GROMACS .gro file of C-alpha atoms in nm:
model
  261
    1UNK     CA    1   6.508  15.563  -6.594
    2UNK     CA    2   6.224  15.340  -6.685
    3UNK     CA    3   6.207  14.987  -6.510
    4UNK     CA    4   6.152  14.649  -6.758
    5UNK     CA    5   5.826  14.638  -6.697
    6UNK     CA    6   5.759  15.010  -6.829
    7UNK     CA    7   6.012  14.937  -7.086
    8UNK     CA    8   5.843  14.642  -7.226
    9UNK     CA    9   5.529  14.811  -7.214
   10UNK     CA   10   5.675  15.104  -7.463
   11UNK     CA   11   5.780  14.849  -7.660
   12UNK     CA   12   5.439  14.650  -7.704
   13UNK     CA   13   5.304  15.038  -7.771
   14UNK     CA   14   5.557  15.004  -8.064
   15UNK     CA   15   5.470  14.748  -8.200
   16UNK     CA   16   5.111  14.875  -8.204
   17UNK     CA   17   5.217  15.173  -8.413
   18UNK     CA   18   5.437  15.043  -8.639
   19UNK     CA   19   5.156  14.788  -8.762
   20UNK     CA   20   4.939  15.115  -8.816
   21UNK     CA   21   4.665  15.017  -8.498
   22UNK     CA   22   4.493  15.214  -8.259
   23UNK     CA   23   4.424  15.054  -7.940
   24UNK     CA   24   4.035  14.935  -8.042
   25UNK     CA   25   4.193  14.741  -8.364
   26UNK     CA   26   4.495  14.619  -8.134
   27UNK     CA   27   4.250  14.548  -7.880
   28UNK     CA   28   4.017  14.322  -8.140
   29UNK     CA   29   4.351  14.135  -8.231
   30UNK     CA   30   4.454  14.014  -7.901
   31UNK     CA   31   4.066  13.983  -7.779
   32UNK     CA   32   4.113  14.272  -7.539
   33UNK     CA   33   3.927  14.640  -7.542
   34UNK     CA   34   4.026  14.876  -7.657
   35UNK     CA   35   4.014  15.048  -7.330
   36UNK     CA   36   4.230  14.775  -7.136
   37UNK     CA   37   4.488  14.821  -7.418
   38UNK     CA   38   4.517  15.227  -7.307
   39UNK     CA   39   4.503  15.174  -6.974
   40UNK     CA   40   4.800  14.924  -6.970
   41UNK     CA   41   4.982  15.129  -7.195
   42UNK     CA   42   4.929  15.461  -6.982
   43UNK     CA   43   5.017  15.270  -6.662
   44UNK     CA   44   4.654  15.250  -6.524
   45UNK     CA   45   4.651  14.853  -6.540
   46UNK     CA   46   4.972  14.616  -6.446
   47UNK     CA   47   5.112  14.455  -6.728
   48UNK     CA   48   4.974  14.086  -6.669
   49UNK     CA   49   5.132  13.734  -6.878
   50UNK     CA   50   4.780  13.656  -7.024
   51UNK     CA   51   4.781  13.975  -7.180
   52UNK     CA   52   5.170  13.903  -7.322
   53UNK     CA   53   5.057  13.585  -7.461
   54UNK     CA   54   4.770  13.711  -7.644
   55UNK     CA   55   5.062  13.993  -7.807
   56UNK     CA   56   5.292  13.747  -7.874
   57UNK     CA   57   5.041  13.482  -7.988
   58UNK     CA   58   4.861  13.777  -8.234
   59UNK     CA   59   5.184  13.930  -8.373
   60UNK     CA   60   5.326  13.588  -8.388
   61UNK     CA   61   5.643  13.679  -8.210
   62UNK     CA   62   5.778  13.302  -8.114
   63UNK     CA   63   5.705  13.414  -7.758
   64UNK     CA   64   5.983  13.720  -7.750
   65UNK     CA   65   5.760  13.915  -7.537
   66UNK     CA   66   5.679  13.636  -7.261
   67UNK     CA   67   6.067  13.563  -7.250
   68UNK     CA   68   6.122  13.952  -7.182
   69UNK     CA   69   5.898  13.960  -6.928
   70UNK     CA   70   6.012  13.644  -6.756
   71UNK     CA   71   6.321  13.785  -6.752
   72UNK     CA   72   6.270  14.085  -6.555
   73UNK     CA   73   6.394  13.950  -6.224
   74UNK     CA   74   6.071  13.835  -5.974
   75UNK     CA   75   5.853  13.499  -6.113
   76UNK     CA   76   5.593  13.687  -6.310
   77UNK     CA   77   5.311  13.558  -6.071
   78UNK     CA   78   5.483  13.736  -5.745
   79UNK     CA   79   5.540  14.049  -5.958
   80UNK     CA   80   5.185  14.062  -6.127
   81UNK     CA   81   5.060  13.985  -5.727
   82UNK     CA   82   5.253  14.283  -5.608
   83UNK     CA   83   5.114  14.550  -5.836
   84UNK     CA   84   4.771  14.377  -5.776
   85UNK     CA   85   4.839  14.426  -5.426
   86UNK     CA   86   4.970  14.780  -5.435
   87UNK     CA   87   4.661  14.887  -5.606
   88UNK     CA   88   4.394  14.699  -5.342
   89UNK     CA   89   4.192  14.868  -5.130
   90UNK     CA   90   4.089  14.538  -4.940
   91UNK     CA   91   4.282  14.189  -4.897
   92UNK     CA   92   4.106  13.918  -4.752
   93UNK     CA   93   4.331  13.635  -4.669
   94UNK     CA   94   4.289  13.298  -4.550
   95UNK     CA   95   4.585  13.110  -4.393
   96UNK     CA   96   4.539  12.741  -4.280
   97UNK     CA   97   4.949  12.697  -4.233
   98UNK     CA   98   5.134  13.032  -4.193
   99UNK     CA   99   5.069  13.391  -4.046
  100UNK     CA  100   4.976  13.607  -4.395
  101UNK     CA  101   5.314  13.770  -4.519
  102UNK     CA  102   5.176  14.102  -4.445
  103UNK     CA  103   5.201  13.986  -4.077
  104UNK     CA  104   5.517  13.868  -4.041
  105UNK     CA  105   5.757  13.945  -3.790
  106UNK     CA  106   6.158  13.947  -3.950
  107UNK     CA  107   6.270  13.585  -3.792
  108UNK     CA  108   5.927  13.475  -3.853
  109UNK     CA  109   5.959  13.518  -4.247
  110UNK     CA  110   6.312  13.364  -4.242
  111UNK     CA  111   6.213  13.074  -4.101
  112UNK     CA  112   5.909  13.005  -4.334
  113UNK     CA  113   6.207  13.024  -4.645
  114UNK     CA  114   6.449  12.816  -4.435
  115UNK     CA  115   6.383  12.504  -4.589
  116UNK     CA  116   6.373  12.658  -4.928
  117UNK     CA  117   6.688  12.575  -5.148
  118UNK     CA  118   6.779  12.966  -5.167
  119UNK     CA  119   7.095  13.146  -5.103
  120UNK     CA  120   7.152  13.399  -4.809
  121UNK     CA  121   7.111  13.697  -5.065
  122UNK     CA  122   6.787  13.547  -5.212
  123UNK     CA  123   6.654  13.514  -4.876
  124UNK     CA  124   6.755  13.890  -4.758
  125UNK     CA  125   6.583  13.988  -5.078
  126UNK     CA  126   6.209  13.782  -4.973
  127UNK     CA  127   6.226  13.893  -4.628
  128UNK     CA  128   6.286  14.269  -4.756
  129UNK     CA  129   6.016  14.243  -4.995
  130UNK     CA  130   5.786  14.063  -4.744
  131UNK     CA  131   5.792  14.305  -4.472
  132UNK     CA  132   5.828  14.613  -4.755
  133UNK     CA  133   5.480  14.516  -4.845
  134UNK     CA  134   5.362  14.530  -4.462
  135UNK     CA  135   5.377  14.967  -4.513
  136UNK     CA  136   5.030  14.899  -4.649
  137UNK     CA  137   4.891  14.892  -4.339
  138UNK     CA  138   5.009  15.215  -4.256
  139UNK     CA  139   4.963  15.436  -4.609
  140UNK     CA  140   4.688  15.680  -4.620
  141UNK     CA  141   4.395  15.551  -4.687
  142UNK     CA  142   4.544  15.217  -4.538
  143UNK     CA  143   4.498  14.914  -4.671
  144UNK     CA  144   4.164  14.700  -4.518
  145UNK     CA  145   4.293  14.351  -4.413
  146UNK     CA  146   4.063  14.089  -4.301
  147UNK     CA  147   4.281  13.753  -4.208
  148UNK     CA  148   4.135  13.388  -4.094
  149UNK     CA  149   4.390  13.177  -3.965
  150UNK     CA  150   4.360  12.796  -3.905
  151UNK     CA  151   4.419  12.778  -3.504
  152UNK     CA  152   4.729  12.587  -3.648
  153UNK     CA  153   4.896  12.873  -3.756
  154UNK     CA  154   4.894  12.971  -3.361
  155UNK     CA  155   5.010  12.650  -3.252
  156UNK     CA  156   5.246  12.487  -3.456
  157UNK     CA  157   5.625  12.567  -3.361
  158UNK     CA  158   5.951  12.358  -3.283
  159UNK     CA  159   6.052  12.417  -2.907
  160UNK     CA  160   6.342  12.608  -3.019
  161UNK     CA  161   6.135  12.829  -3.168
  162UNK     CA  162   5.929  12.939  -2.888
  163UNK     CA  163   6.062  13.278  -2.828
  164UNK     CA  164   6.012  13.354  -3.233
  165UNK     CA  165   5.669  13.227  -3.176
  166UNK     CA  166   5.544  13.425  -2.910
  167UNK     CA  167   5.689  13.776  -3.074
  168UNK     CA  168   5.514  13.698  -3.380
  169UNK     CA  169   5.195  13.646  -3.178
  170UNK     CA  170   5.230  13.949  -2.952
  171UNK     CA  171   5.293  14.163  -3.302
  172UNK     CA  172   4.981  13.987  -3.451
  173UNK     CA  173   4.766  14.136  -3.171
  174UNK     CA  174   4.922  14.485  -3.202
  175UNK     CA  175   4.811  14.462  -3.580
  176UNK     CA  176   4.492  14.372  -3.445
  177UNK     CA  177   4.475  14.688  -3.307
  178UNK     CA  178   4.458  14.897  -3.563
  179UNK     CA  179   4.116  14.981  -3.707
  180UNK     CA  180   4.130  14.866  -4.048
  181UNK     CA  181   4.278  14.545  -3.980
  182UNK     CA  182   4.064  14.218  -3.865
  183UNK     CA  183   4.210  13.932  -3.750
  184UNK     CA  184   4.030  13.570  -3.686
  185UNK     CA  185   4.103  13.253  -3.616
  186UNK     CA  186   3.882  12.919  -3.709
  187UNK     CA  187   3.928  12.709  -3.368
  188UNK     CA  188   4.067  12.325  -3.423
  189UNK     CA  189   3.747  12.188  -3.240
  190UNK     CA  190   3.574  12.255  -3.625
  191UNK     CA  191   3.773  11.946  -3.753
  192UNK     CA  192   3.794  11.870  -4.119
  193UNK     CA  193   3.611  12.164  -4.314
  194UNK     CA  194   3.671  12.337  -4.670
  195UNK     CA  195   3.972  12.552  -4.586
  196UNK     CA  196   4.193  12.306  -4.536
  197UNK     CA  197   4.294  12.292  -4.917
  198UNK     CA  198   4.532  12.553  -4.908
  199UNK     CA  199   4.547  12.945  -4.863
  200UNK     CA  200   4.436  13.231  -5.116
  201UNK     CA  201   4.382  13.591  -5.091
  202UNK     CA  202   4.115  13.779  -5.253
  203UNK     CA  203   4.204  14.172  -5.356
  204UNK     CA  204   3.941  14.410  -5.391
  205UNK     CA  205   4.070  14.693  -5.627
  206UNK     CA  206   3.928  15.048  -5.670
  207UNK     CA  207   3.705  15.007  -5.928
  208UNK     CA  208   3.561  14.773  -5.780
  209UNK     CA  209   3.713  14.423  -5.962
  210UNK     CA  210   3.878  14.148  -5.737
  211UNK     CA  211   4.181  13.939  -5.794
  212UNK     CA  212   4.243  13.621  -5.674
  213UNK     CA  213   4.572  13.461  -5.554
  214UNK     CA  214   4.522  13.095  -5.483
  215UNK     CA  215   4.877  12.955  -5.358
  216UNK     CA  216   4.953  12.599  -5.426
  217UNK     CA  217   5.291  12.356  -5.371
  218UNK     CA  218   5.405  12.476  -5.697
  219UNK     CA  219   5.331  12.847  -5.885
  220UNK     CA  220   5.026  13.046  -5.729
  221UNK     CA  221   4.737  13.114  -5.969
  222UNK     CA  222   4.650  13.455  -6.029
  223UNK     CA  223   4.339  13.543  -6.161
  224UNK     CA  224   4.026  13.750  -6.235
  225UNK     CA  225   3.835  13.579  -6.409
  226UNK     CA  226   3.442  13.652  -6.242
  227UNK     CA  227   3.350  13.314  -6.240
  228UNK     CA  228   3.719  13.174  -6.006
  229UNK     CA  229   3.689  13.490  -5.784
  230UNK     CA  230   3.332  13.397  -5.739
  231UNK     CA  231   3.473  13.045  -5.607
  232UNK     CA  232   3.715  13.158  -5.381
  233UNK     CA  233   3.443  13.452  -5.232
  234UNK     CA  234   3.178  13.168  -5.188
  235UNK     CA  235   3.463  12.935  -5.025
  236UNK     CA  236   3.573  13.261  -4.822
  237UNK     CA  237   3.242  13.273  -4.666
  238UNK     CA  238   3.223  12.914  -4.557
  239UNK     CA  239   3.552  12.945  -4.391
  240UNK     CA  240   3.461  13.273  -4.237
  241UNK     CA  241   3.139  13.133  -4.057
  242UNK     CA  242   3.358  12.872  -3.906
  243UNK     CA  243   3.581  13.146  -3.755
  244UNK     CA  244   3.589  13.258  -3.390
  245UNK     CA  245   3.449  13.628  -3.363
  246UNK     CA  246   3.727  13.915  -3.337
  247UNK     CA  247   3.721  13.928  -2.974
  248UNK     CA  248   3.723  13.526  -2.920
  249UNK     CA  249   4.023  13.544  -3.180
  250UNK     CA  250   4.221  13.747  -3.046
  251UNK     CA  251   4.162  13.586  -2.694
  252UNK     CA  252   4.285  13.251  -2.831
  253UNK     CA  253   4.610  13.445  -3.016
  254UNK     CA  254   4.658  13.537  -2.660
  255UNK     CA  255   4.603  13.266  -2.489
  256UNK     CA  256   4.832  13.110  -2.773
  257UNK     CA  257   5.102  13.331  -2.657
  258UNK     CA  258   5.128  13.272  -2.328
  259UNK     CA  259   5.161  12.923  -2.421
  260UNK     CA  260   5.490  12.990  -2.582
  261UNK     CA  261   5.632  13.215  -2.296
   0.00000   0.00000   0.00000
C-alpha cells in the first residue's frame, strides 16, 4: 500500500498526463526542470511544499494539492526535514539551548515537550520519532554528525532533574565515541557571539546539495536555496572557531557530568 505522500505524488503525475505534458513542458510551467519533475515523480527527490505550490498555483487548483499534503499527518516542515534527513550523508548541527534530537536520551526528549500543550499520545509519538531517527548513527555507511553545543546546553537543569541530566551527558560521550560522530562545545567564557540566535542544522546530501533547517519560536524554515545555505555555512564557521577542540569538549561534558552526580 502506497503512503499519502506517494499517493499524492501519482496523482500530481496525473495530472501531468491528462493535460498531455512531459516532464520538460510540466517542468517550464511550474519553473522547475524537467529533470526535478522525474526525479520527484520516480521517488529520487522528497516531495517538498514549494514544489506543491508552484502545481497548484500553475494548474490553478484553489490550493487542493497543498491541503492534501497538509493533511497527511506530520507539519509538512518536520516531514520534508525527515526525508531530507534520511537522505544526508552529513548533519552539522548547532545547539545553543538543547542536546540535538539525534542525541537524546528517552526522559531527556520528554522533558524538552513537557511544556508543550500536547497530549500523552502526541508526546509518545515525538519521542518515538525522535529517538527512531537516532538509528542513523548506526546504518551502514553511518550518518557523519558534527554537533556544537552552547556550554548551556551542559549546564542548564532544574535540581530535580539532575539524575536525567547526568545520563544524558554520560550517553553524549558514548556517542562521542564513535568515529563518525564529533561533538563540541563553545565554552560560556566567549560571552555574547553570533550563535546565540537560535539553532539550525545544515544537511549535506549525496549529490552533493545542502539543506538547511533553521528552527525558530514558531515553524522551522527549510530551505536550499544556495544563497541561505551559504548564510548558515558562513555563520557555522564563526560559531565553530569559537568552539572548544574535541578533546577539551568532551572534557568539559565530563566535567559537566560529574557536576550533576
Amino acid at each position: 500500500m502506497r503512503n499519502g505522500v506517494e499517493f499524492l505524488v501519482g496523482e500530481l503525475r496525473a495530472a501531468r498526463i491528462a493535460r498531455g505534458l512531459s516532464q520538460d513542458d510540466f517542468g517550464k510551467l511550474i519553473n522547475y526542470s524537467g529533470t526535478h519533475v522525474g526525479n520527484v515523480e520516480g521517488g529520487q527527490r522528497p516531495l517538498k511544499v514549494d514544489y506543491v505550490k508552484a502545481v497548484d498555483q500553475a494548474l490553478q487548483t484553489g490550493g487542493l494539492y497543498q491541503r492534501l499534503f497538509e493533511k497527511m499527518g506530520a507539519p509538512i516542515w518536520l516531514r520534508e526535514w525527515i526525508e531530507d534527513e534520511q537522505r544526508a550523508v552529513s548533519l552539522r548541527w548547532y545547539e545553543p539551548a538543547w542536546v540535538p534530537g539525534i542525541l537524546q536520551t528517552e526522559e531527556y526528549a520528554r522533558t524538552t515537550l513537557a511544556g508543550e500543550l500536547l497530549r500523552p499520545d502526541d508526546v509518545d509519538r515525538l519521542v518515538g520519532s525522535r529517538l527512531g531517527r537516532q538509528a542513523l548513527l548506526h546504518r551502514d555507511p553511518p550518518l557523519l554528525l558534527t554537533a556544537v553545543l552552547d556550554e548551556a546546553v551542559i549546564r542548564r537543569a532544574a535540581e530535580h532533574q539532575r539524575a536525567m541530566m547526568t545520563a544524558q551527558l554520560e550517553h553524549l560521550l558514548a556517542c562521542a565515541e564513535l568515529p563518525h560522530v564529533q561533538i563540541h562545545v563553545v565554552p560560556s567564557t566567549v560571552g555574547i557571539y553570533g550563535g546565540l540566535g537560535g539553532p539550525f542544522v545544515i544537511a549535506g546530501l549525496p549529490d552533493g546539495s545542502r539543506v538547511g533547517c533553521a528552527d525558530g519560536q514558531l515553524e522551522p524554515q527549510i530551505t536550499d536555496r544556495p544563497e541561505d545555505v551559504a548564510t548558515l555555512e558562513h555563520r557555522w564557521e564563526r560559531i565553530r572557531a569559537e568552539a572548544l577542540p574535541r578533546q577539551e569538549s568532551l572534557n568539559r561534558i565530563k566535567e559537566a557530568a560529574s557536576s550533576w552526580t
